[in-house]
Amino acid sequence: MNEQKLKDLAAEFAKGIKTEDDLNQFTRLLTKLTVETALNAELTEHLGHEKNAR
């Protein structure tokens, strides 16, 4: 993903953040999604195929 696309996405998400709680909720969700994606990629690499694929 290129830097401009990331900046555009960040600006779009920032429009919905109005309170500290909104920011905390967004940060938790982003962290969760990032960790899950990384772990799934690691599992795929380890197994040599996608999850549930044979």
PDB file of C-alpha atoms in Angstrom:
ATOM      1  CA  MET A   1       0.000   0.000   0.000  1.00  0.00           C
ATOM      2  CA  ASN A   2       1.452   3.359  -0.920  1.00  0.00           C
ATOM      3  CA  GLU A   3       1.919   6.251   1.485  1.00  0.00           C
ATOM      4  CA  GLN A   4      -0.702   8.502  -0.134  1.00  0.00           C
ATOM      5  CA  LYS A   5      -3.360   5.809   0.117  1.00  0.00           C
ATOM      6  CA  LEU A   6      -2.515   5.337   3.808  1.00  0.00           C
ATOM      7  CA  LYS A   7      -2.768   9.099   4.406  1.00  0.00           C
ATOM      8  CA  ASP A   8      -6.137   9.209   2.632  1.00  0.00           C
ATOM      9  CA  LEU A   9      -7.438   6.305   4.731  1.00  0.00           C
ATOM     10  CA  ALA A  10      -6.168   7.914   7.943  1.00  0.00           C
ATOM     11  CA  ALA A  11      -7.876  11.202   7.067  1.00  0.00           C
ATOM     12  CA  GLU A  12     -11.148   9.401   6.341  1.00  0.00           C
ATOM     13  CA  PHE A  13     -11.028   7.478   9.632  1.00  0.00           C
ATOM     14  CA  ALA A  14     -10.099  10.616  11.574  1.00  0.00           C
ATOM     15  CA  LYS A  15     -13.371  12.258  10.521  1.00  0.00           C
ATOM     16  CA  GLY A  16     -15.279   9.810  12.727  1.00  0.00           C
ATOM     17  CA  ILE A  17     -13.092  10.256  15.800  1.00  0.00           C
ATOM     18  CA  LYS A  18     -14.660  12.874  18.043  1.00  0.00           C
ATOM     19  CA  THR A  19     -13.704  11.818  21.563  1.00  0.00           C
ATOM     20  CA  GLU A  20     -10.854  10.167  23.409  1.00  0.00           C
ATOM     21  CA  ASP A  21     -13.032   7.062  23.745  1.00  0.00           C
ATOM     22  CA  ASP A  22     -13.524   6.977  19.958  1.00  0.00           C
ATOM     23  CA  LEU A  23      -9.756   7.149  19.517  1.00  0.00           C
ATOM     24  CA  ASN A  24      -9.153   4.393  22.079  1.00  0.00           C
ATOM     25  CA  GLN A  25     -11.751   2.147  20.456  1.00  0.00           C
ATOM     26  CA  PHE A  26     -10.256   2.732  17.002  1.00  0.00           C
ATOM     27  CA  THR A  27      -6.723   2.104  18.283  1.00  0.00           C
ATOM     28  CA  ARG A  28      -7.755  -1.193  19.911  1.00  0.00           C
ATOM     29  CA  LEU A  29      -9.501  -2.345  16.739  1.00  0.00           C
ATOM     30  CA  LEU A  30      -6.584  -1.378  14.504  1.00  0.00           C
ATOM     31  CA  THR A  31      -4.135  -3.171  16.810  1.00  0.00           C
ATOM     32  CA  LYS A  32      -6.344  -6.281  16.895  1.00  0.00           C
ATOM     33  CA  LEU A  33      -6.659  -6.402  13.111  1.00  0.00           C
ATOM     34  CA  THR A  34      -2.929  -5.845  12.636  1.00  0.00           C
ATOM     35  CA  VAL A  35      -1.960  -8.623  15.050  1.00  0.00           C
ATOM     36  CA  GLU A  36      -4.513 -11.055  13.574  1.00  0.00           C
ATOM     37  CA  THR A  37      -3.275 -10.359  10.048  1.00  0.00           C
ATOM     38  CA  ALA A  38       0.349 -10.854  11.064  1.00  0.00           C
ATOM     39  CA  LEU A  39      -0.419 -14.089  12.920  1.00  0.00           C
ATOM     40  CA  ASN A  40      -2.444 -15.458  10.011  1.00  0.00           C
ATOM     41  CA  ALA A  41       0.403 -14.653   7.614  1.00  0.00           C
ATOM     42  CA  GLU A  42       2.867 -16.373   9.945  1.00  0.00           C
ATOM     43  CA  LEU A  43       0.603 -19.439  10.200  1.00  0.00           C
ATOM     44  CA  THR A  44       0.211 -19.580   6.416  1.00  0.00           C
ATOM     45  CA  GLU A  45       3.980 -19.393   5.996  1.00  0.00           C
ATOM     46  CA  HIS A  46       4.524 -22.093   8.613  1.00  0.00           C
ATOM     47  CA  LEU A  47       1.909 -24.475   7.176  1.00  0.00           C
ATOM     48  CA  GLY A  48       2.780 -23.747   3.567  1.00  0.00           C
ATOM     49  CA  HIS A  49      -0.871 -23.099   2.632  1.00  0.00           C
ATOM     50  CA  GLU A  50      -3.831 -20.931   3.578  1.00  0.00           C
ATOM     51  CA  LYS A  51      -5.850 -21.798   6.681  1.00  0.00           C
ATOM     52  CA  ASN A  52      -8.452 -24.508   5.931  1.00  0.00           C
ATOM     53  CA  ALA A  53      -6.896 -25.194   2.511  1.00  0.00           C
ATOM     54  CA  ARG A  54      -5.494 -28.586   1.631  1.00  0.00           C
TER      55      ARG A  54
END
